Amino acid sequence: MPFLAILAFYAVDMLYGQAPRPRVNGKFLIVMGALLSLSASVLLGLHYKSPLITQSNGIMLIVLFNVPFLSSVLVQTYNRDDPEFDMAWLVMKGFILYVAFNLAGMAAGMRNLMHHFPGRANPPFALGLYDATHMLAVINLMLLSYLGEFKANPLRWFGLATLYMVDMAMILSINSRLSVMIFIVLTALFATKAMKKLKGLYTVSLFTMPIMMTFALLIYQILSLPVFVAIMERVDKKDITTFNGRTYIWESAGDWLMNDRRGLLFGNGYNGQYHLRLLDWVAKLWGEKGSYRLHMHSAFLEFLVDQGIVGILLLYGVYWSGYKFYQGQYKAGTRMAPLYAGFVYLMFAWQIDIVGYGIYSGFVLLMLLMGPVVMRQGGEAVTAIEPLAPRT
């Protein structure tokens, strides 16, 4: 609804002839191409009669896919002449509200109705526990930049440090091993400033899934160390080496690529795995009544099955454009530098979890972050922002 309100505000300005004109670059077409592919997958899902799609919720899905990016572009447009505009801090304030509302809900005794476990933190206003963990990890990675500025604003520093500790407590309580592993590695790289010299990160992110599957036993050995056992609690060999059963699903996708390849070019539509009956055997293994409720537990594979090679190449273009843009902001030390850490986390997370797909928070955040990326650079650049205050 807030995204739609931004679009409605712009529409009213257009009626009065006062709407500023967005000045975008070629990357805008890449993002819109990815969103068009995703929207078209909903129509194809309707054609294949997916049990998850109706005409009414299909329209809502298409709206939900598109409005975060378009509203982000308008926010950049309206603020392009404001030297005080700070996109990173705007995102952080949104995250602060996200944490505050979830803490208030938990204090009121609410729990997450989509996905919850007794004895763990249950943020009620999130798309499941693991979705919440990913967002909390993004917040804390962004906070690393702000926590290096104690002298600039000590009061804000103490507030953000408290937020960091609260987030960490929730992350450890939810106990999502995949997100914790990514978070620990990236925290080490950003905290030591090694990220400024690291090369080939985007390429490595593309192979997150095969790397993890290849080194599953090594990951189990590492997580079996006393320090990780104390933190994560759930350290079962079969559970970890199959990544809580995800490898069964990923191997099914591999079989489809090797032996079937139906819809490989343009995809099989929203919930395409059900059209292919790709996960019927997994549904039986897990005691599910039907495989249409299952997803690929990987946004990358979900996009590939649903939208084919065309869709996945467009997403590669989106991530590459965003990565190069925010890497530049990070190395230059601009106000948007904190967003680089969050973007890098999304690059890895979309490979091994569903958080980066469609309706989930990771995809919404990705589209919000692409707003500054698609604005024209040069004399008219929306993203020509002042450097951060000197770091301590």
CSV table of C-alpha atoms in Angstrom, one decimal:
chain,number,residue,atom,x,y,z
A,1,MET,CA,0.0,0.0,0.0
A,2,PRO,CA,2.8,2.5,0.7
A,3,PHE,CA,4.3,1.7,-2.7
A,4,LEU,CA,1.0,2.3,-4.4
A,5,ALA,CA,0.6,5.6,-2.5
A,6,ILE,CA,3.9,6.8,-3.9
A,7,LEU,CA,2.7,5.9,-7.5
A,8,ALA,CA,-0.7,7.6,-6.8
A,9,PHE,CA,1.0,10.7,-5.5
A,10,TYR,CA,3.0,10.9,-8.8
A,11,ALA,CA,-0.1,10.3,-10.8
A,12,VAL,CA,-1.8,13.3,-9.1
A,13,ASP,CA,1.3,15.4,-9.8
A,14,MET,CA,1.1,14.4,-13.5
A,15,LEU,CA,-2.6,15.5,-13.6
A,16,TYR,CA,-1.5,19.0,-12.3
A,17,GLY,CA,1.4,19.1,-14.7
A,18,GLN,CA,4.0,19.3,-11.9
A,19,ALA,CA,5.5,15.8,-12.0
A,20,PRO,CA,9.2,15.7,-12.4
A,21,ARG,CA,10.4,13.5,-15.2
A,22,PRO,CA,12.5,10.5,-14.2
A,23,ARG,CA,15.9,10.5,-15.9
A,24,VAL,CA,17.0,6.8,-16.2
A,25,ASN,CA,19.7,4.9,-17.9
A,26,GLY,CA,19.8,1.7,-19.9
A,27,LYS,CA,19.8,-0.4,-16.7
A,28,PHE,CA,16.1,0.6,-16.3
A,29,LEU,CA,15.3,-1.6,-19.3
A,30,ILE,CA,17.1,-4.6,-17.8
A,31,VAL,CA,15.1,-4.3,-14.5
A,32,MET,CA,11.8,-3.8,-16.4
A,33,GLY,CA,12.7,-6.8,-18.6
A,34,ALA,CA,13.2,-9.0,-15.5
A,35,LEU,CA,9.9,-7.7,-14.0
A,36,LEU,CA,8.1,-8.3,-17.3
A,37,SER,CA,9.4,-11.9,-17.4
A,38,LEU,CA,8.3,-12.4,-13.8
A,39,SER,CA,4.8,-11.0,-14.6
A,40,ALA,CA,4.5,-13.1,-17.7
A,41,SER,CA,5.2,-16.2,-15.6
A,42,VAL,CA,2.0,-15.5,-13.6
A,43,LEU,CA,0.0,-15.5,-16.8
A,44,LEU,CA,1.6,-18.7,-17.9
A,45,GLY,CA,0.9,-20.2,-14.5
A,46,LEU,CA,-2.7,-19.3,-15.0
A,47,HIS,CA,-2.6,-21.0,-18.4
A,48,TYR,CA,-1.2,-24.2,-16.9
A,49,LYS,CA,-3.8,-24.0,-14.1
A,50,SER,CA,-1.5,-23.9,-11.1
A,51,PRO,CA,-3.6,-24.4,-7.9
A,52,LEU,CA,-1.8,-21.4,-6.4
A,53,ILE,CA,-2.9,-18.9,-9.1
A,54,THR,CA,-6.4,-17.3,-9.7
A,55,GLN,CA,-7.2,-14.3,-11.9
A,56,SER,CA,-7.6,-12.1,-8.8
A,57,ASN,CA,-4.5,-13.1,-6.9
A,58,GLY,CA,-2.5,-13.2,-10.2
A,59,ILE,CA,-3.2,-9.5,-10.7
A,60,MET,CA,-2.2,-8.8,-7.2
A,61,LEU,CA,1.0,-10.7,-7.7
A,62,ILE,CA,1.9,-8.7,-10.8
A,63,VAL,CA,1.2,-5.4,-9.0
A,64,LEU,CA,3.3,-6.6,-6.0
A,65,PHE,CA,6.2,-7.5,-8.2
A,66,ASN,CA,6.4,-4.2,-10.0
A,67,VAL,CA,5.5,-1.4,-7.5
A,68,PRO,CA,8.6,-1.6,-5.2
A,69,PHE,CA,11.0,-0.8,-8.1
A,70,LEU,CA,8.8,1.9,-9.7
A,71,SER,CA,8.2,3.6,-6.4
A,72,SER,CA,11.9,3.6,-5.7
A,73,VAL,CA,12.6,5.3,-9.0
A,74,LEU,CA,10.1,8.0,-8.1
A,75,VAL,CA,11.7,8.5,-4.7
A,76,GLN,CA,15.0,9.1,-6.4
A,77,THR,CA,13.3,11.4,-8.9
A,78,TYR,CA,11.7,13.6,-6.3
A,79,ASN,CA,14.8,13.8,-4.2
A,80,ARG,CA,17.4,14.3,-6.9
A,81,ASP,CA,18.0,17.9,-6.1
A,82,ASP,CA,18.1,17.5,-2.3
A,83,PRO,CA,21.7,17.3,-1.1
A,84,GLU,CA,20.6,16.0,2.2
A,85,PHE,CA,18.8,13.0,0.8
A,86,ASP,CA,20.3,9.7,2.1
A,87,MET,CA,18.9,6.5,0.5
A,88,ALA,CA,20.9,4.2,2.8
A,89,TRP,CA,19.6,5.9,6.0
A,90,LEU,CA,16.0,5.9,4.6
A,91,VAL,CA,16.3,2.1,4.1
A,92,MET,CA,17.8,1.8,7.6
A,93,LYS,CA,14.9,3.7,9.1
A,94,GLY,CA,12.5,1.4,7.4
A,95,PHE,CA,14.4,-1.6,8.9
A,96,ILE,CA,14.3,0.0,12.3
A,97,LEU,CA,10.5,0.1,12.1
A,98,TYR,CA,10.5,-3.5,10.8
A,99,VAL,CA,12.4,-4.6,13.9
A,100,ALA,CA,10.3,-2.4,16.2
A,101,PHE,CA,6.9,-3.7,15.0
A,102,ASN,CA,8.1,-7.4,15.2
A,103,LEU,CA,9.4,-6.9,18.7
A,104,ALA,CA,6.1,-5.3,19.7
A,105,GLY,CA,4.2,-8.2,18.2
A,106,MET,CA,6.3,-10.7,20.0
A,107,ALA,CA,5.9,-8.8,23.3
A,108,ALA,CA,2.1,-9.0,22.7
A,109,GLY,CA,2.2,-12.7,22.4
A,110,MET,CA,1.8,-12.9,18.6
A,111,ARG,CA,3.6,-15.5,16.5
A,112,ASN,CA,4.4,-16.0,12.8
A,113,LEU,CA,1.5,-17.8,11.3
A,114,MET,CA,3.3,-18.8,8.1
A,115,HIS,CA,6.3,-20.6,9.7
A,116,HIS,CA,7.2,-20.9,13.3
A,117,PHE,CA,8.9,-23.2,15.8
A,118,PRO,CA,8.2,-23.4,19.6
A,119,GLY,CA,11.0,-22.1,21.7
A,120,ARG,CA,12.5,-19.9,18.9
A,121,ALA,CA,12.0,-16.2,18.2
A,122,ASN,CA,8.8,-15.8,16.1
A,123,PRO,CA,8.7,-12.3,14.4
A,124,PRO,CA,5.0,-12.1,13.5
A,125,PHE,CA,5.3,-9.6,10.7
A,126,ALA,CA,7.6,-11.4,8.4
A,127,LEU,CA,7.1,-14.0,5.5
A,128,GLY,CA,8.3,-16.8,7.8
A,129,LEU,CA,11.1,-17.2,10.2
A,130,TYR,CA,13.9,-17.7,7.7
A,131,ASP,CA,12.8,-14.7,5.7
A,132,ALA,CA,13.1,-12.6,8.9
A,133,THR,CA,16.6,-14.0,9.6
A,134,HIS,CA,17.8,-12.9,6.2
A,135,MET,CA,16.5,-9.4,6.7
A,136,LEU,CA,18.0,-9.2,10.2
A,137,ALA,CA,21.4,-10.3,8.7
A,138,VAL,CA,21.1,-7.5,6.0
A,139,ILE,CA,20.4,-4.9,8.7
A,140,ASN,CA,23.4,-5.9,10.8
A,141,LEU,CA,25.7,-6.0,7.8
A,142,MET,CA,24.6,-2.4,7.0
A,143,LEU,CA,25.0,-1.4,10.6
A,144,LEU,CA,28.7,-2.2,10.4
A,145,SER,CA,29.2,1.0,8.4
A,146,TYR,CA,27.3,3.1,10.8
A,147,LEU,CA,29.0,1.6,13.9
A,148,GLY,CA,32.3,3.0,12.6
A,149,GLU,CA,31.1,6.6,13.2
A,150,PHE,CA,31.0,7.0,17.0
A,151,LYS,CA,32.3,10.6,17.2
A,152,ALA,CA,29.9,11.9,14.6
A,153,ASN,CA,26.8,11.1,16.7
A,154,PRO,CA,27.4,9.1,19.9
A,155,LEU,CA,23.8,8.9,20.8
A,156,ARG,CA,22.8,7.4,17.5
A,157,TRP,CA,25.8,5.0,17.8
A,158,PHE,CA,24.5,3.6,21.1
A,159,GLY,CA,21.0,3.2,19.6
A,160,LEU,CA,22.3,1.4,16.5
A,161,ALA,CA,24.6,-0.8,18.7
A,162,THR,CA,21.6,-1.8,20.7
A,163,LEU,CA,19.7,-2.6,17.5
A,164,TYR,CA,22.7,-4.7,16.4
A,165,MET,CA,22.6,-6.8,19.6
A,166,VAL,CA,18.9,-7.2,19.5
A,167,ASP,CA,19.1,-8.4,15.9
A,168,MET,CA,21.9,-10.9,16.8
A,169,ALA,CA,19.8,-12.3,19.6
A,170,MET,CA,16.9,-12.8,17.2
A,171,ILE,CA,19.1,-14.3,14.5
A,172,LEU,CA,20.6,-16.9,16.9
A,173,SER,CA,17.2,-17.7,18.4
A,174,ILE,CA,15.6,-18.3,15.0
A,175,ASN,CA,18.6,-20.6,14.3
A,176,SER,CA,18.8,-20.5,10.5
A,177,ARG,CA,22.1,-22.2,9.7
A,178,LEU,CA,22.4,-21.1,6.1
A,179,SER,CA,21.9,-17.4,6.8
A,180,VAL,CA,24.2,-17.5,9.8
A,181,MET,CA,27.0,-19.0,7.7
A,182,ILE,CA,26.7,-16.3,5.0
A,183,PHE,CA,26.4,-13.6,7.7
A,184,ILE,CA,29.5,-14.7,9.5
A,185,VAL,CA,31.7,-14.8,6.4
A,186,LEU,CA,30.5,-11.4,5.1
A,187,THR,CA,30.8,-9.9,8.6
A,188,ALA,CA,34.5,-10.9,8.7
A,189,LEU,CA,35.1,-9.5,5.2
A,190,PHE,CA,33.5,-6.2,5.9
A,191,ALA,CA,34.8,-5.8,9.4
A,192,THR,CA,38.4,-6.3,8.3
A,193,LYS,CA,37.9,-4.1,5.2
A,194,ALA,CA,39.1,-7.1,3.1
A,195,MET,CA,36.0,-6.5,1.0
A,196,LYS,CA,37.6,-3.4,-0.6
A,197,LYS,CA,40.4,-5.5,-2.2
A,198,LEU,CA,38.4,-8.7,-2.9
A,199,LYS,CA,37.8,-9.5,-6.6
A,200,GLY,CA,35.5,-11.9,-8.4
A,201,LEU,CA,32.9,-11.8,-5.7
A,202,TYR,CA,30.0,-11.7,-8.1
A,203,THR,CA,31.3,-14.7,-10.0
A,204,VAL,CA,31.8,-16.7,-6.8
A,205,SER,CA,28.2,-15.9,-5.8
A,206,LEU,CA,26.9,-17.5,-8.9
A,207,PHE,CA,28.3,-20.9,-7.8
A,208,THR,CA,27.2,-20.7,-4.1
A,209,MET,CA,24.9,-23.7,-4.5
A,210,PRO,CA,27.4,-26.2,-6.1
A,211,ILE,CA,30.2,-25.0,-3.8
A,212,MET,CA,28.1,-25.7,-0.7
A,213,MET,CA,26.9,-29.1,-2.1
A,214,THR,CA,30.5,-30.1,-2.9
A,215,PHE,CA,31.8,-29.1,0.5
A,216,ALA,CA,28.8,-30.3,2.5
A,217,LEU,CA,30.9,-32.6,4.7
A,218,LEU,CA,33.5,-29.9,5.4
A,219,ILE,CA,30.7,-27.6,6.4
A,220,TYR,CA,29.4,-30.2,8.8
A,221,GLN,CA,32.9,-30.6,10.3
A,222,ILE,CA,33.1,-26.9,10.8
A,223,LEU,CA,29.6,-26.6,12.3
A,224,SER,CA,30.5,-29.5,14.6
A,225,LEU,CA,33.1,-27.4,16.4
A,226,PRO,CA,32.1,-26.6,20.0
A,227,VAL,CA,31.6,-22.9,19.3
A,228,PHE,CA,29.1,-23.5,16.5
A,229,VAL,CA,27.3,-26.3,18.4
A,230,ALA,CA,26.7,-23.9,21.2
A,231,ILE,CA,25.4,-21.2,18.9
A,232,MET,CA,23.3,-23.3,16.5
A,233,GLU,CA,22.3,-26.2,18.6
A,234,ARG,CA,20.9,-28.3,15.6
A,235,VAL,CA,24.1,-30.0,14.3
A,236,ASP,CA,22.9,-33.3,12.7
A,237,LYS,CA,25.1,-34.8,10.0
A,238,LYS,CA,22.3,-35.8,7.6
A,239,ASP,CA,20.4,-32.5,8.2
A,240,ILE,CA,23.4,-30.4,7.5
A,241,THR,CA,24.9,-32.3,4.5
A,242,THR,CA,21.5,-32.1,2.8
A,243,PHE,CA,20.9,-28.6,4.0
A,244,ASN,CA,17.7,-29.5,5.7
A,245,GLY,CA,16.6,-31.6,2.7
A,246,ARG,CA,17.2,-28.8,0.2
A,247,THR,CA,19.6,-31.0,-1.9
A,248,TYR,CA,16.7,-33.3,-2.7
A,249,ILE,CA,15.0,-30.4,-4.4
A,250,TRP,CA,18.1,-29.1,-6.0
A,251,GLU,CA,19.0,-32.5,-7.5
A,252,SER,CA,15.5,-32.7,-9.0
A,253,ALA,CA,16.2,-29.4,-10.7
A,254,GLY,CA,19.5,-30.9,-12.0
A,255,ASP,CA,17.7,-33.9,-13.4
A,256,TRP,CA,15.3,-31.6,-15.2
A,257,LEU,CA,18.2,-29.7,-16.7
A,258,MET,CA,20.0,-32.8,-17.8
A,259,ASN,CA,17.1,-35.0,-19.0
A,260,ASP,CA,13.9,-33.0,-19.5
A,261,ARG,CA,14.4,-29.3,-20.3
A,262,ARG,CA,10.8,-28.6,-21.0
A,263,GLY,CA,10.3,-24.8,-20.9
A,264,LEU,CA,14.0,-24.2,-20.5
A,265,LEU,CA,14.1,-21.1,-22.8
A,266,PHE,CA,11.0,-19.2,-21.5
A,267,GLY,CA,10.1,-21.1,-18.4
A,268,ASN,CA,7.1,-23.1,-17.2
A,269,GLY,CA,5.2,-20.3,-15.5
A,270,TYR,CA,4.6,-19.4,-11.9
A,271,ASN,CA,4.8,-22.5,-9.7
A,272,GLY,CA,6.4,-24.2,-12.7
A,273,GLN,CA,7.8,-27.1,-10.7
A,274,TYR,CA,4.2,-28.2,-10.2
A,275,HIS,CA,3.4,-28.1,-13.9
A,276,LEU,CA,6.5,-30.3,-14.5
A,277,ARG,CA,5.6,-32.5,-11.4
A,278,LEU,CA,9.2,-32.0,-10.5
A,279,LEU,CA,8.8,-32.4,-6.8
A,280,ASP,CA,6.1,-35.0,-6.5
A,281,TRP,CA,8.5,-37.5,-5.0
A,282,VAL,CA,9.8,-34.9,-2.5
A,283,ALA,CA,6.2,-34.2,-1.4
A,284,LYS,CA,5.7,-37.9,-0.7
A,285,LEU,CA,9.0,-38.0,1.1
A,286,TRP,CA,8.0,-35.1,3.4
A,287,GLY,CA,4.4,-36.2,3.8
A,288,GLU,CA,2.9,-33.3,1.9
A,289,LYS,CA,-0.5,-33.7,0.3
A,290,GLY,CA,0.6,-32.1,-3.0
A,291,SER,CA,3.8,-30.8,-4.5
A,292,TYR,CA,2.1,-27.5,-5.6
A,293,ARG,CA,2.8,-26.1,-2.1
A,294,LEU,CA,6.5,-26.7,-2.4
A,295,HIS,CA,9.0,-24.2,-3.8
A,296,MET,CA,12.6,-24.8,-5.0
A,297,HIS,CA,14.2,-23.4,-1.8
A,298,SER,CA,16.4,-21.4,-4.1
A,299,ALA,CA,15.2,-18.2,-5.8
A,300,PHE,CA,17.7,-18.9,-8.6
A,301,LEU,CA,16.2,-22.3,-9.4
A,302,GLU,CA,12.6,-20.9,-8.9
A,303,PHE,CA,13.4,-18.2,-11.5
A,304,LEU,CA,15.0,-20.7,-13.8
A,305,VAL,CA,12.2,-23.2,-13.7
A,306,ASP,CA,9.5,-20.6,-13.9
A,307,GLN,CA,11.0,-18.1,-16.4
A,308,GLY,CA,13.7,-20.1,-18.2
A,309,ILE,CA,17.1,-19.0,-19.5
A,310,VAL,CA,15.7,-15.7,-20.6
A,311,GLY,CA,14.4,-14.8,-17.2
A,312,ILE,CA,17.5,-15.9,-15.4
A,313,LEU,CA,19.8,-14.0,-17.7
A,314,LEU,CA,17.8,-10.8,-17.0
A,315,LEU,CA,18.2,-11.4,-13.3
A,316,TYR,CA,21.9,-11.9,-13.8
A,317,GLY,CA,21.9,-8.5,-15.4
A,318,VAL,CA,20.0,-6.9,-12.5
A,319,TYR,CA,22.4,-8.3,-9.9
A,320,TRP,CA,25.5,-7.4,-11.9
A,321,SER,CA,24.3,-3.9,-12.5
A,322,GLY,CA,23.5,-3.5,-8.8
A,323,TYR,CA,26.7,-5.1,-7.6
A,324,LYS,CA,28.9,-2.8,-9.7
A,325,PHE,CA,27.0,0.3,-8.7
A,326,TYR,CA,27.1,-0.3,-5.0
A,327,GLN,CA,30.7,-1.6,-5.1
A,328,GLY,CA,31.6,1.8,-6.5
A,329,GLN,CA,29.7,3.6,-3.8
A,330,TYR,CA,31.4,1.5,-1.1
A,331,LYS,CA,34.9,2.1,-2.5
A,332,ALA,CA,34.2,5.8,-2.8
A,333,GLY,CA,32.8,6.0,0.8
A,334,THR,CA,29.6,7.7,-0.2
A,335,ARG,CA,26.4,7.8,1.9
A,336,MET,CA,25.1,4.8,0.1
A,337,ALA,CA,28.2,2.7,1.0
A,338,PRO,CA,26.2,0.8,3.8
A,339,LEU,CA,23.9,-0.6,1.1
A,340,TYR,CA,26.7,-2.6,-0.5
A,341,ALA,CA,26.9,-5.0,2.4
A,342,GLY,CA,23.2,-5.7,2.1
A,343,PHE,CA,23.3,-6.1,-1.7
A,344,VAL,CA,26.2,-8.6,-1.4
A,345,TYR,CA,24.3,-10.7,1.1
A,346,LEU,CA,21.3,-10.8,-1.3
A,347,MET,CA,23.6,-12.0,-4.1
A,348,PHE,CA,24.5,-15.1,-2.1
A,349,ALA,CA,21.2,-15.7,-0.4
A,350,TRP,CA,19.1,-15.8,-3.6
A,351,GLN,CA,21.1,-18.8,-4.7
A,352,ILE,CA,20.3,-21.0,-1.7
A,353,ASP,CA,17.0,-19.8,-0.3
A,354,ILE,CA,13.7,-18.5,-1.6
A,355,VAL,CA,14.1,-15.1,0.0
A,356,GLY,CA,15.1,-13.5,-3.3
A,357,TYR,CA,12.0,-14.6,-5.2
A,358,GLY,CA,8.9,-12.7,-6.1
A,359,ILE,CA,6.8,-12.0,-3.0
A,360,TYR,CA,9.6,-12.5,-0.5
A,361,SER,CA,11.4,-9.7,1.3
A,362,GLY,CA,14.7,-10.2,-0.5
A,363,PHE,CA,13.2,-9.5,-3.9
A,364,VAL,CA,11.4,-6.5,-2.6
A,365,LEU,CA,14.6,-5.1,-1.1
A,366,LEU,CA,16.5,-5.9,-4.4
A,367,MET,CA,14.0,-3.9,-6.4
A,368,LEU,CA,14.1,-1.0,-3.9
A,369,LEU,CA,17.9,-0.9,-4.1
A,370,MET,CA,17.8,-0.9,-7.9
A,371,GLY,CA,16.1,2.5,-7.9
A,372,PRO,CA,19.3,4.5,-7.5
A,373,VAL,CA,21.1,2.2,-9.9
A,374,VAL,CA,18.9,3.0,-12.9
A,375,MET,CA,19.1,6.8,-12.5
A,376,ARG,CA,21.2,8.6,-15.1
A,377,GLN,CA,24.7,9.5,-14.1
A,378,GLY,CA,26.7,12.6,-14.9
A,379,GLY,CA,25.4,16.1,-14.3
A,380,GLU,CA,21.9,14.9,-13.7
A,381,ALA,CA,22.8,12.0,-11.5
A,382,VAL,CA,20.3,11.3,-8.7
A,383,THR,CA,23.0,9.5,-6.8
A,384,ALA,CA,25.6,12.2,-6.7
A,385,ILE,CA,25.8,12.2,-2.9
A,386,GLU,CA,28.2,13.6,-0.5
A,387,PRO,CA,30.9,11.4,1.2
A,388,LEU,CA,30.3,10.0,4.6
A,389,ALA,CA,31.7,11.9,7.6
A,390,PRO,CA,35.3,10.9,8.4
A,391,ARG,CA,35.4,7.5,10.0
A,392,THR,CA,37.1,7.0,13.4
